[in-house]
Amino acid sequence: SRAQLTGIEKAKALGHQVITCDYLTDAIGHCASDEQVYVSTFDAAGVLEAAKRLQIDGIMTMGTDQPVYTAAFVAEALSLPSLISIETALRVTNKAEMKKVYEENDIPCASANLYEKGVNDAVLDTLAYPVVIKPVDSQGQRGVFYLDSAADVIQHYEAVVAFSRQKKIMVEAFYPHDEITVSGWVCRGEVRILTVTDRLTFPDKRRIGICLSHEYPSKHLENHQEKIEALTRKVAKAFRIYNGPIYCQFFLGTEGLKVNEVACRIGGAFEASFIPMVTGVDICRLNIESALGLCVDGNLRLETTNTPSAPAQNFLQESDRKSRQLRHTPPAPVQALSVQLFFSEACTIAAMPDEQELLSVAGVAEVGLNRQIGDVLGNIQDATARVGYAIVIAENKAQLEERLKKFYAVMRIADETGTNHILHRQLTSSDWTI
């Protein structure tokens, strides 16, 4: 999808041959790669079969949860470079395994139980409501519901397992919260936090967890920075994340910080694009070259391993060594940034701008549209209904809000009557709240 497009394009720009896996024939990533394999990224055995046939030199993913396990599985099977073990990959892609790690390492989180219809129905009577139910092995807010009773859980059970490869679902106590996202890089067990953002979601509980925007910097850093950093380090140690990207979603409420989810990947809110804008660190390039047998030292400089893979060795021979050091040039004056993830009410699109029109708006650094004129949009069920995204930058928060207002004066989804159906986070000049 678009969340992987930056990785595909950058790998090609570095001189590598890129093969994409996706069962969808019209996936945008397939249009950008050198060769395509039409197999689901959830199908670890199928991807392994293709990898053997194509004699790949490295495998990676970014911006998506479940394929993290597939990449680690294939890397281990073929003795390819991998930043994490298959055990760690399982723990960060299966919510039941994730909760076990939390409990074993005294990591604060919302209490949860596993439920299988007709097997342990009695557990539902022991829970405090409301609850959030979700698949243990899915992504993109698919099959996630906010519910008020045991009867509601039973009623929604089939809708959850429809997005799972398992029959057990996660039933989690609802914790009222703000949400914070941490992105960083781990090298030899040392965590370097790169960005901390506020993850703003739909206030409507029917669309719980569906993200509308990421706001940089987080408004919670002033009072909670040390706790955020300490909890991130504790998470990395507990999950045995010694090298590579780390991505954490934290809840902040009346009981303090709690961990929602942990991932060993670059985030899916276009972090590969915006992290370099605010830090100067090309995290996408780090991920690509690490998957080809390169590693990084504590100062985020690239260096060869003892046995680099063939394409990595070729890259080193053909590139000036100084160019391999991460660019640490001072970033542009991006003191405030918003990743807008916008949606639309149900309609048939009669008018909307193109990407070039949107890029002409002051502060718009990057944009992508998933829909076009003539498309019929249904009700929003999960994050796959997103119409598009935009990264908007500014020198301060007030300027950012003004630029967002100008952006949404252009970014309209109109039906045949001219009614605008665009949905986005509330625009304000005072704070980040929805």
CSV table of C-alpha atoms in Angstrom, one decimal:
chain,number,residue,atom,x,y,z
A,1,SER,CA,0.0,0.0,0.0
A,2,ARG,CA,1.0,3.6,0.2
A,3,ALA,CA,2.5,2.9,3.6
A,4,GLN,CA,5.2,0.8,1.9
A,5,LEU,CA,5.7,3.0,-1.2
A,6,THR,CA,8.5,5.1,0.3
A,7,GLY,CA,10.5,1.9,1.1
A,8,ILE,CA,10.0,0.5,-2.4
A,9,GLU,CA,11.1,3.7,-4.1
A,10,LYS,CA,14.0,4.3,-1.8
A,11,ALA,CA,15.3,0.8,-2.2
A,12,LYS,CA,15.2,1.2,-6.0
A,13,ALA,CA,17.0,4.5,-5.8
A,14,LEU,CA,19.7,2.8,-3.8
A,15,GLY,CA,20.2,0.4,-6.7
A,16,HIS,CA,18.4,-2.7,-5.5
A,17,GLN,CA,16.0,-4.9,-7.3
A,18,VAL,CA,12.7,-4.8,-5.5
A,19,ILE,CA,10.1,-7.6,-5.5
A,20,THR,CA,6.7,-6.9,-3.9
A,21,CYS,CA,4.3,-9.3,-2.3
A,22,ASP,CA,0.5,-8.6,-2.2
A,23,TYR,CA,-2.4,-10.8,-3.2
A,24,LEU,CA,-4.1,-7.7,-4.7
A,25,THR,CA,-3.2,-7.4,-8.3
A,26,ASP,CA,-3.8,-3.6,-8.3
A,27,ALA,CA,-1.8,-2.8,-5.2
A,28,ILE,CA,0.0,0.5,-5.6
A,29,GLY,CA,3.3,-1.1,-4.5
A,30,HIS,CA,3.2,-3.6,-7.4
A,31,CYS,CA,3.1,-0.6,-9.7
A,32,ALA,CA,6.3,0.7,-8.3
A,33,SER,CA,8.4,-2.5,-8.0
A,34,ASP,CA,10.6,-4.4,-10.4
A,35,GLU,CA,8.8,-7.7,-10.0
A,36,GLN,CA,5.5,-8.8,-8.3
A,37,VAL,CA,4.5,-11.9,-6.4
A,38,TYR,CA,0.7,-12.3,-5.9
A,39,VAL,CA,0.6,-13.9,-2.5
A,40,SER,CA,-0.8,-12.5,0.8
A,41,THR,CA,1.8,-11.0,3.1
A,42,PHE,CA,-0.1,-12.9,5.9
A,43,ASP,CA,0.8,-16.2,4.2
A,44,ALA,CA,4.3,-16.8,5.6
A,45,ALA,CA,4.7,-20.2,3.9
A,46,GLY,CA,3.6,-18.8,0.5
A,47,VAL,CA,6.0,-15.9,0.8
A,48,LEU,CA,8.8,-18.3,1.8
A,49,GLU,CA,8.1,-20.4,-1.3
A,50,ALA,CA,8.3,-17.3,-3.5
A,51,ALA,CA,11.5,-16.1,-1.8
A,52,LYS,CA,13.2,-19.5,-2.4
A,53,ARG,CA,12.2,-19.5,-6.1
A,54,LEU,CA,13.4,-15.9,-6.6
A,55,GLN,CA,16.6,-16.4,-4.5
A,56,ILE,CA,16.2,-13.1,-2.6
A,57,ASP,CA,19.0,-11.5,-0.6
A,58,GLY,CA,16.9,-9.7,1.9
A,59,ILE,CA,13.3,-9.2,3.1
A,60,MET,CA,11.6,-6.4,5.0
A,61,THR,CA,8.3,-4.7,5.6
A,62,MET,CA,7.2,-1.3,7.0
A,63,GLY,CA,4.0,0.5,7.9
A,64,THR,CA,2.1,-2.7,8.6
A,65,ASP,CA,1.8,-5.2,11.5
A,66,GLN,CA,1.3,-8.8,10.6
A,67,PRO,CA,3.9,-9.0,7.8
A,68,VAL,CA,6.5,-8.4,10.4
A,69,TYR,CA,6.2,-12.0,11.4
A,70,THR,CA,6.3,-13.2,7.8
A,71,ALA,CA,9.5,-11.3,7.2
A,72,ALA,CA,11.2,-12.8,10.3
A,73,PHE,CA,9.9,-16.2,9.4
A,74,VAL,CA,11.3,-16.1,5.9
A,75,ALA,CA,14.6,-14.5,7.0
A,76,GLU,CA,15.1,-17.3,9.6
A,77,ALA,CA,14.2,-20.1,7.1
A,78,LEU,CA,16.7,-18.8,4.5
A,79,SER,CA,19.4,-17.6,6.9
A,80,LEU,CA,18.9,-14.0,5.7
A,81,PRO,CA,19.7,-10.9,7.8
A,82,SER,CA,16.9,-10.1,10.3
A,83,LEU,CA,16.8,-7.4,13.0
A,84,ILE,CA,14.5,-9.5,15.2
A,85,SER,CA,14.1,-13.1,16.1
A,86,ILE,CA,11.0,-15.0,15.0
A,87,GLU,CA,10.0,-15.2,18.7
A,88,THR,CA,10.0,-11.5,19.1
A,89,ALA,CA,8.1,-11.2,15.8
A,90,LEU,CA,5.4,-13.4,17.1
A,91,ARG,CA,5.2,-11.4,20.4
A,92,VAL,CA,4.7,-8.1,18.6
A,93,THR,CA,2.1,-9.4,16.0
A,94,ASN,CA,-0.1,-11.5,18.3
A,95,LYS,CA,-1.9,-9.6,21.0
A,96,ALA,CA,-2.3,-12.6,23.3
A,97,GLU,CA,1.5,-13.1,23.2
A,98,MET,CA,2.0,-9.4,23.6
A,99,LYS,CA,-0.1,-9.3,26.8
A,100,LYS,CA,1.9,-12.2,28.2
A,101,VAL,CA,5.1,-10.1,27.8
A,102,TYR,CA,3.4,-7.2,29.6
A,103,GLU,CA,2.3,-9.3,32.5
A,104,GLU,CA,5.7,-11.1,32.9
A,105,ASN,CA,7.6,-7.8,32.9
A,106,ASP,CA,5.3,-5.7,34.9
A,107,ILE,CA,4.5,-3.4,32.0
A,108,PRO,CA,1.4,-1.3,32.7
A,109,CYS,CA,-1.5,-2.1,30.3
A,110,ALA,CA,-5.3,-2.4,30.2
A,111,SER,CA,-6.5,-5.7,31.7
A,112,ALA,CA,-7.7,-8.2,29.2
A,113,ASN,CA,-9.1,-11.7,28.7
A,114,LEU,CA,-9.2,-14.1,25.8
A,115,TYR,CA,-12.7,-15.3,24.9
A,116,GLU,CA,-13.9,-18.0,22.6
A,117,LYS,CA,-17.7,-18.3,22.0
A,118,GLY,CA,-19.2,-21.4,23.5
A,119,VAL,CA,-16.0,-22.3,25.2
A,120,ASN,CA,-15.5,-19.9,28.1
A,121,ASP,CA,-18.6,-17.7,28.1
A,122,ALA,CA,-18.5,-17.4,31.9
A,123,VAL,CA,-15.5,-15.1,31.7
A,124,LEU,CA,-17.7,-12.4,30.2
A,125,ASP,CA,-19.7,-12.1,33.5
A,126,THR,CA,-16.5,-11.4,35.5
A,127,LEU,CA,-15.5,-8.3,33.4
A,128,ALA,CA,-16.1,-4.6,34.1
A,129,TYR,CA,-17.8,-2.9,31.2
A,130,PRO,CA,-17.4,-1.1,28.8
A,131,VAL,CA,-14.8,-3.2,27.0
A,132,VAL,CA,-13.0,-3.1,23.7
A,133,ILE,CA,-12.9,-6.4,21.7
A,134,LYS,CA,-10.4,-7.1,18.9
A,135,PRO,CA,-8.8,-9.9,16.9
A,136,VAL,CA,-5.5,-11.1,18.3
A,137,ASP,CA,-3.8,-11.2,14.9
A,138,SER,CA,-5.1,-8.4,12.7
A,139,GLN,CA,-4.4,-4.8,11.9
A,140,GLY,CA,-5.9,-1.5,10.7
A,141,GLN,CA,-8.6,-1.4,13.3
A,142,ARG,CA,-10.4,-4.3,11.6
A,143,GLY,CA,-12.9,-6.0,13.8
A,144,VAL,CA,-12.5,-3.6,16.7
A,145,PHE,CA,-15.6,-2.7,18.8
A,146,TYR,CA,-16.4,-0.7,21.9
A,147,LEU,CA,-19.2,-2.6,23.8
A,148,ASP,CA,-21.2,-2.2,27.0
A,149,SER,CA,-22.2,-5.7,27.9
A,150,ALA,CA,-21.5,-9.4,27.7
A,151,ALA,CA,-24.5,-9.8,25.4
A,152,ASP,CA,-22.9,-7.3,23.0
A,153,VAL,CA,-19.6,-9.2,23.0
A,154,ILE,CA,-21.4,-12.4,22.1
A,155,GLN,CA,-23.3,-10.6,19.4
A,156,HIS,CA,-20.1,-9.1,17.8
A,157,TYR,CA,-18.0,-12.2,18.2
A,158,GLU,CA,-18.3,-13.4,14.6
A,159,ALA,CA,-17.6,-9.9,13.2
A,160,VAL,CA,-14.2,-10.0,15.1
A,161,VAL,CA,-13.1,-13.6,14.2
A,162,ALA,CA,-13.9,-12.7,10.5
A,163,PHE,CA,-10.6,-10.8,10.6
A,164,SER,CA,-8.6,-13.4,12.4
A,165,ARG,CA,-6.9,-16.7,11.8
A,166,GLN,CA,-7.9,-17.7,15.4
A,167,LYS,CA,-11.2,-18.3,17.2
A,168,LYS,CA,-10.1,-16.5,20.4
A,169,ILE,CA,-10.7,-12.8,20.6
A,170,MET,CA,-9.2,-10.2,23.0
A,171,VAL,CA,-11.7,-8.6,25.4
A,172,GLU,CA,-10.0,-5.6,27.0
A,173,ALA,CA,-11.1,-3.2,29.7
A,174,PHE,CA,-11.7,0.3,28.2
A,175,TYR,CA,-9.2,2.8,29.6
A,176,PRO,CA,-10.2,6.5,28.8
A,177,HIS,CA,-7.1,8.1,27.4
A,178,ASP,CA,-5.1,10.3,25.1
A,179,GLU,CA,-2.9,8.3,22.8
A,180,ILE,CA,0.8,8.8,22.3
A,181,THR,CA,3.0,7.2,19.6
A,182,VAL,CA,6.7,6.7,19.9
A,183,SER,CA,9.0,6.0,17.0
A,184,GLY,CA,12.7,5.1,17.4
A,185,TRP,CA,15.6,3.0,16.5
A,186,VAL,CA,17.3,0.4,18.7
A,187,CYS,CA,21.0,-0.5,18.2
A,188,ARG,CA,22.6,-3.2,20.4
A,189,GLY,CA,19.9,-2.7,22.9
A,190,GLU,CA,20.2,1.0,23.1
A,191,VAL,CA,17.0,2.9,22.3
A,192,ARG,CA,17.1,6.2,20.5
A,193,ILE,CA,13.7,7.9,20.4
A,194,LEU,CA,13.2,9.9,17.2
A,195,THR,CA,9.7,11.3,17.4
A,196,VAL,CA,6.8,11.4,19.9
A,197,THR,CA,3.4,12.3,18.4
A,198,ASP,CA,-0.2,12.6,19.6
A,199,ARG,CA,-2.4,10.0,17.8
A,200,LEU,CA,-5.8,11.5,17.4
A,201,THR,CA,-8.7,9.2,16.6
A,202,PHE,CA,-12.4,9.5,15.9
A,203,PRO,CA,-14.3,10.6,19.0
A,204,ASP,CA,-17.2,8.4,18.0
A,205,LYS,CA,-16.9,5.0,19.8
A,206,ARG,CA,-18.4,3.3,16.8
A,207,ARG,CA,-15.1,4.0,15.0
A,208,ILE,CA,-12.8,3.5,18.0
A,209,GLY,CA,-9.1,3.5,17.3
A,210,ILE,CA,-9.4,4.7,13.7
A,211,CYS,CA,-6.7,7.4,13.4
A,212,LEU,CA,-7.4,10.9,12.0
A,213,SER,CA,-4.0,12.4,12.5
A,214,HIS,CA,-0.5,12.3,14.1
A,215,GLU,CA,0.6,15.6,15.7
A,216,TYR,CA,4.3,16.5,16.2
A,217,PRO,CA,5.5,17.3,18.8
A,218,SER,CA,3.3,15.6,21.4
A,219,LYS,CA,1.6,18.0,23.8
A,220,HIS,CA,2.4,15.5,26.6
A,221,LEU,CA,6.2,15.7,26.3
A,222,GLU,CA,6.4,18.7,28.7
A,223,ASN,CA,5.0,16.7,31.7
A,224,HIS,CA,5.7,13.1,30.7
A,225,GLN,CA,8.9,12.9,28.6
A,226,GLU,CA,11.0,11.0,31.1
A,227,LYS,CA,8.2,8.5,31.8
A,228,ILE,CA,7.7,8.0,28.0
A,229,GLU,CA,11.4,7.4,27.4
A,230,ALA,CA,11.7,5.0,30.4
A,231,LEU,CA,8.7,3.0,29.4
A,232,THR,CA,9.9,2.7,25.8
A,233,ARG,CA,13.3,1.4,27.1
A,234,LYS,CA,11.5,-1.1,29.3
A,235,VAL,CA,9.4,-2.3,26.4
A,236,ALA,CA,12.4,-2.8,24.2
A,237,LYS,CA,14.1,-4.9,26.9
A,238,ALA,CA,11.0,-7.0,27.6
A,239,PHE,CA,10.4,-7.8,24.0
A,240,ARG,CA,14.1,-8.4,23.3
A,241,ILE,CA,14.3,-5.7,20.7
A,242,TYR,CA,18.0,-5.3,20.3
A,243,ASN,CA,18.2,-3.8,16.8
A,244,GLY,CA,16.0,-2.1,14.4
A,245,PRO,CA,12.8,0.1,14.4
A,246,ILE,CA,10.6,0.3,17.5
A,247,TYR,CA,7.1,1.7,17.4
A,248,CYS,CA,4.9,2.0,20.6
A,249,GLN,CA,1.4,3.2,21.2
A,250,PHE,CA,0.8,4.4,24.7
A,251,PHE,CA,-2.4,5.4,26.5
A,252,LEU,CA,-2.3,8.3,29.0
A,253,GLY,CA,-5.2,8.6,31.4
A,254,THR,CA,-6.0,9.0,35.1
A,255,GLU,CA,-3.9,5.9,36.0
A,256,GLY,CA,-0.9,7.1,34.1
A,257,LEU,CA,0.9,5.7,31.0
A,258,LYS,CA,-0.2,2.2,29.8
A,259,VAL,CA,1.1,0.4,26.8
A,260,ASN,CA,-1.4,-0.4,24.1
A,261,GLU,CA,0.7,-2.0,21.3
A,262,VAL,CA,4.3,-2.6,20.4
A,263,ALA,CA,5.8,-3.1,16.9
A,264,CYS,CA,9.1,-3.7,15.3
A,265,ARG,CA,8.5,-1.7,12.2
A,266,ILE,CA,8.4,1.8,10.9
A,267,GLY,CA,4.9,3.2,11.6
A,268,GLY,CA,2.0,3.2,9.1
A,269,ALA,CA,1.3,7.0,9.4
A,270,PHE,CA,4.1,7.8,6.9
A,271,GLU,CA,6.8,8.0,9.6
A,272,ALA,CA,9.3,7.0,6.9
A,273,SER,CA,8.6,10.4,5.3
A,274,PHE,CA,8.2,12.7,8.3
A,275,ILE,CA,10.9,11.4,10.7
A,276,PRO,CA,13.6,12.7,8.3
A,277,MET,CA,11.8,16.0,8.1
A,278,VAL,CA,12.1,16.7,11.9
A,279,THR,CA,15.3,14.7,12.8
A,280,GLY,CA,17.4,14.3,9.7
A,281,VAL,CA,17.5,10.6,10.3
A,282,ASP,CA,16.6,8.5,7.2
A,283,ILE,CA,15.0,5.7,9.1
A,284,CYS,CA,13.7,4.1,5.9
A,285,ARG,CA,17.2,3.7,4.5
A,286,LEU,CA,18.3,2.3,7.8
A,287,ASN,CA,15.6,-0.4,7.5
A,288,ILE,CA,16.5,-1.3,3.9
A,289,GLU,CA,20.2,-1.6,4.4
A,290,SER,CA,19.9,-3.4,7.7
A,291,ALA,CA,17.7,-6.0,5.9
A,292,LEU,CA,20.6,-6.5,3.5
A,293,GLY,CA,23.3,-7.3,6.1
A,294,LEU,CA,24.2,-3.8,7.4
A,295,CYS,CA,23.9,-2.6,11.0
A,296,VAL,CA,24.0,0.7,12.8
A,297,ASP,CA,26.1,1.9,15.7
A,298,GLY,CA,24.8,3.9,18.6
A,299,ASN,CA,25.3,7.2,16.8
A,300,LEU,CA,23.1,5.9,13.9
A,301,ARG,CA,26.0,5.5,11.5
A,302,LEU,CA,26.0,2.6,9.0
A,303,GLU,CA,28.7,0.0,9.2
A,304,THR,CA,29.2,-3.4,7.6
A,305,THR,CA,28.7,-6.6,9.5
A,306,ASN,CA,31.4,-9.3,9.3
A,307,THR,CA,29.5,-11.1,6.5
A,308,PRO,CA,27.5,-8.6,4.5
A,309,SER,CA,25.1,-10.1,1.9
A,310,ALA,CA,26.0,-9.9,-1.8
A,311,PRO,CA,23.9,-6.8,-2.6
A,312,ALA,CA,25.1,-5.1,0.5
A,313,GLN,CA,28.7,-5.8,-0.4
A,314,ASN,CA,28.1,-4.4,-3.9
A,315,PHE,CA,26.6,-1.3,-2.5
A,316,LEU,CA,29.6,-0.7,-0.3
A,317,GLN,CA,32.0,-1.1,-3.1
A,318,GLU,CA,30.1,1.2,-5.4
A,319,SER,CA,29.5,4.0,-2.8
A,320,ASP,CA,31.8,6.4,-1.2
A,321,ARG,CA,32.2,5.5,2.4
A,322,LYS,CA,31.4,8.9,3.6
A,323,SER,CA,28.0,8.8,1.9
A,324,ARG,CA,27.1,5.8,4.0
A,325,GLN,CA,27.1,7.9,7.2
A,326,LEU,CA,23.6,9.0,8.0
A,327,ARG,CA,22.8,12.5,6.9
A,328,HIS,CA,22.9,14.6,10.1
A,329,THR,CA,22.5,17.9,8.3
A,330,PRO,CA,20.3,20.3,10.3
A,331,PRO,CA,16.7,19.6,9.4
A,332,ALA,CA,14.5,22.2,7.9
A,333,PRO,CA,12.7,24.5,10.4
A,334,VAL,CA,10.0,21.9,11.0
A,335,GLN,CA,9.0,22.6,14.5
A,336,ALA,CA,5.4,21.5,14.1
A,337,LEU,CA,4.0,18.8,11.8
A,338,SER,CA,0.7,17.1,11.2
A,339,VAL,CA,0.0,13.9,9.3
A,340,GLN,CA,-3.6,14.2,8.2
A,341,LEU,CA,-5.4,10.9,7.6
A,342,PHE,CA,-8.7,12.0,6.2
A,343,PHE,CA,-12.0,10.1,5.4
A,344,SER,CA,-15.3,10.8,3.8
A,345,GLU,CA,-18.9,10.2,4.6
A,346,ALA,CA,-20.7,7.7,2.3
A,347,CYS,CA,-21.3,9.3,-1.1
A,348,THR,CA,-20.4,9.0,-4.8
A,349,ILE,CA,-17.5,11.3,-5.5
A,350,ALA,CA,-18.4,13.9,-8.1
A,351,ALA,CA,-15.6,16.4,-7.5
A,352,MET,CA,-12.3,16.3,-5.6
A,353,PRO,CA,-8.8,18.0,-6.1
A,354,ASP,CA,-5.8,16.2,-7.6
A,355,GLU,CA,-2.6,15.7,-5.8
A,356,GLN,CA,-0.8,18.6,-7.6
A,357,GLU,CA,-3.5,21.0,-6.4
A,358,LEU,CA,-3.0,19.9,-2.8
A,359,LEU,CA,0.8,20.1,-3.0
A,360,SER,CA,0.4,23.8,-4.0
A,361,VAL,CA,-1.0,24.6,-0.6
A,362,ALA,CA,1.5,26.3,1.7
A,363,GLY,CA,3.1,23.8,4.1
A,364,VAL,CA,2.0,20.6,2.3
A,365,ALA,CA,5.1,18.5,2.1
A,366,GLU,CA,3.6,15.2,0.9
A,367,VAL,CA,0.2,14.0,-0.2
A,368,GLY,CA,-1.5,10.9,-1.4
A,369,LEU,CA,-5.1,10.1,-2.5
A,370,ASN,CA,-6.6,6.6,-2.4
A,371,ARG,CA,-9.9,7.5,-4.2
A,372,GLN,CA,-10.9,9.3,-7.4
A,373,ILE,CA,-13.9,10.9,-9.0
A,374,GLY,CA,-16.6,8.3,-9.7
A,375,ASP,CA,-15.7,6.1,-6.7
A,376,VAL,CA,-18.6,5.1,-4.5
A,377,LEU,CA,-17.7,5.4,-0.8
A,378,GLY,CA,-19.5,3.4,1.9
A,379,ASN,CA,-19.7,3.7,5.6
A,380,ILE,CA,-16.4,3.7,7.5
A,381,GLN,CA,-15.7,0.3,9.1
A,382,ASP,CA,-11.9,0.5,9.6
A,383,ALA,CA,-8.8,2.3,8.5
A,384,THR,CA,-9.0,0.9,5.0
A,385,ALA,CA,-11.7,3.5,4.3
A,386,ARG,CA,-9.2,6.3,4.4
A,387,VAL,CA,-9.5,8.6,1.4
A,388,GLY,CA,-5.9,9.9,1.6
A,389,TYR,CA,-3.2,11.5,3.6
A,390,ALA,CA,-1.2,14.7,3.7
A,391,ILE,CA,1.9,15.8,5.7
A,392,VAL,CA,1.7,19.5,6.6
A,393,ILE,CA,4.7,21.3,8.2
A,394,ALA,CA,5.1,24.6,9.9
A,395,GLU,CA,7.3,26.7,12.2
A,396,ASN,CA,4.9,26.6,15.1
A,397,LYS,CA,1.6,25.1,16.1
A,398,ALA,CA,-0.5,28.3,15.3
A,399,GLN,CA,0.9,28.4,11.8
A,400,LEU,CA,0.2,24.7,11.4
A,401,GLU,CA,-3.4,25.2,12.2
A,402,GLU,CA,-3.8,28.0,9.7
A,403,ARG,CA,-2.2,25.9,7.0
A,404,LEU,CA,-4.5,23.0,7.8
A,405,LYS,CA,-7.5,25.3,7.4
A,406,LYS,CA,-6.2,26.3,3.9
A,407,PHE,CA,-5.5,22.7,3.1
A,408,TYR,CA,-9.1,21.7,3.8
A,409,ALA,CA,-10.4,24.7,1.9
A,410,VAL,CA,-9.0,22.8,-1.1
A,411,MET,CA,-9.3,19.1,0.0
A,412,ARG,CA,-13.0,18.5,-0.5
A,413,ILE,CA,-15.0,15.4,-1.4
A,414,ALA,CA,-18.2,16.6,-3.1
A,415,ASP,CA,-21.2,14.7,-4.3
A,416,GLU,CA,-23.4,15.6,-7.3
A,417,THR,CA,-25.1,18.3,-5.2
A,418,GLY,CA,-21.8,19.9,-4.3
A,419,THR,CA,-22.0,18.8,-0.6
A,420,ASN,CA,-18.6,18.4,1.0
A,421,HIS,CA,-18.3,15.0,2.8
A,422,ILE,CA,-14.7,15.2,4.0
A,423,LEU,CA,-14.0,14.0,7.6
A,424,HIS,CA,-10.9,15.1,9.5
A,425,ARG,CA,-9.8,16.1,12.9
A,426,GLN,CA,-11.2,19.3,14.3
A,427,LEU,CA,-9.1,22.3,13.4
A,428,THR,CA,-8.2,24.7,16.2
A,429,SER,CA,-5.7,27.4,16.9
A,430,SER,CA,-5.3,26.6,20.6
A,431,ASP,CA,-4.6,22.9,21.1
A,432,TRP,CA,-4.6,19.5,19.5
A,433,THR,CA,-7.9,18.1,20.8
A,434,ILE,CA,-10.6,16.8,18.5
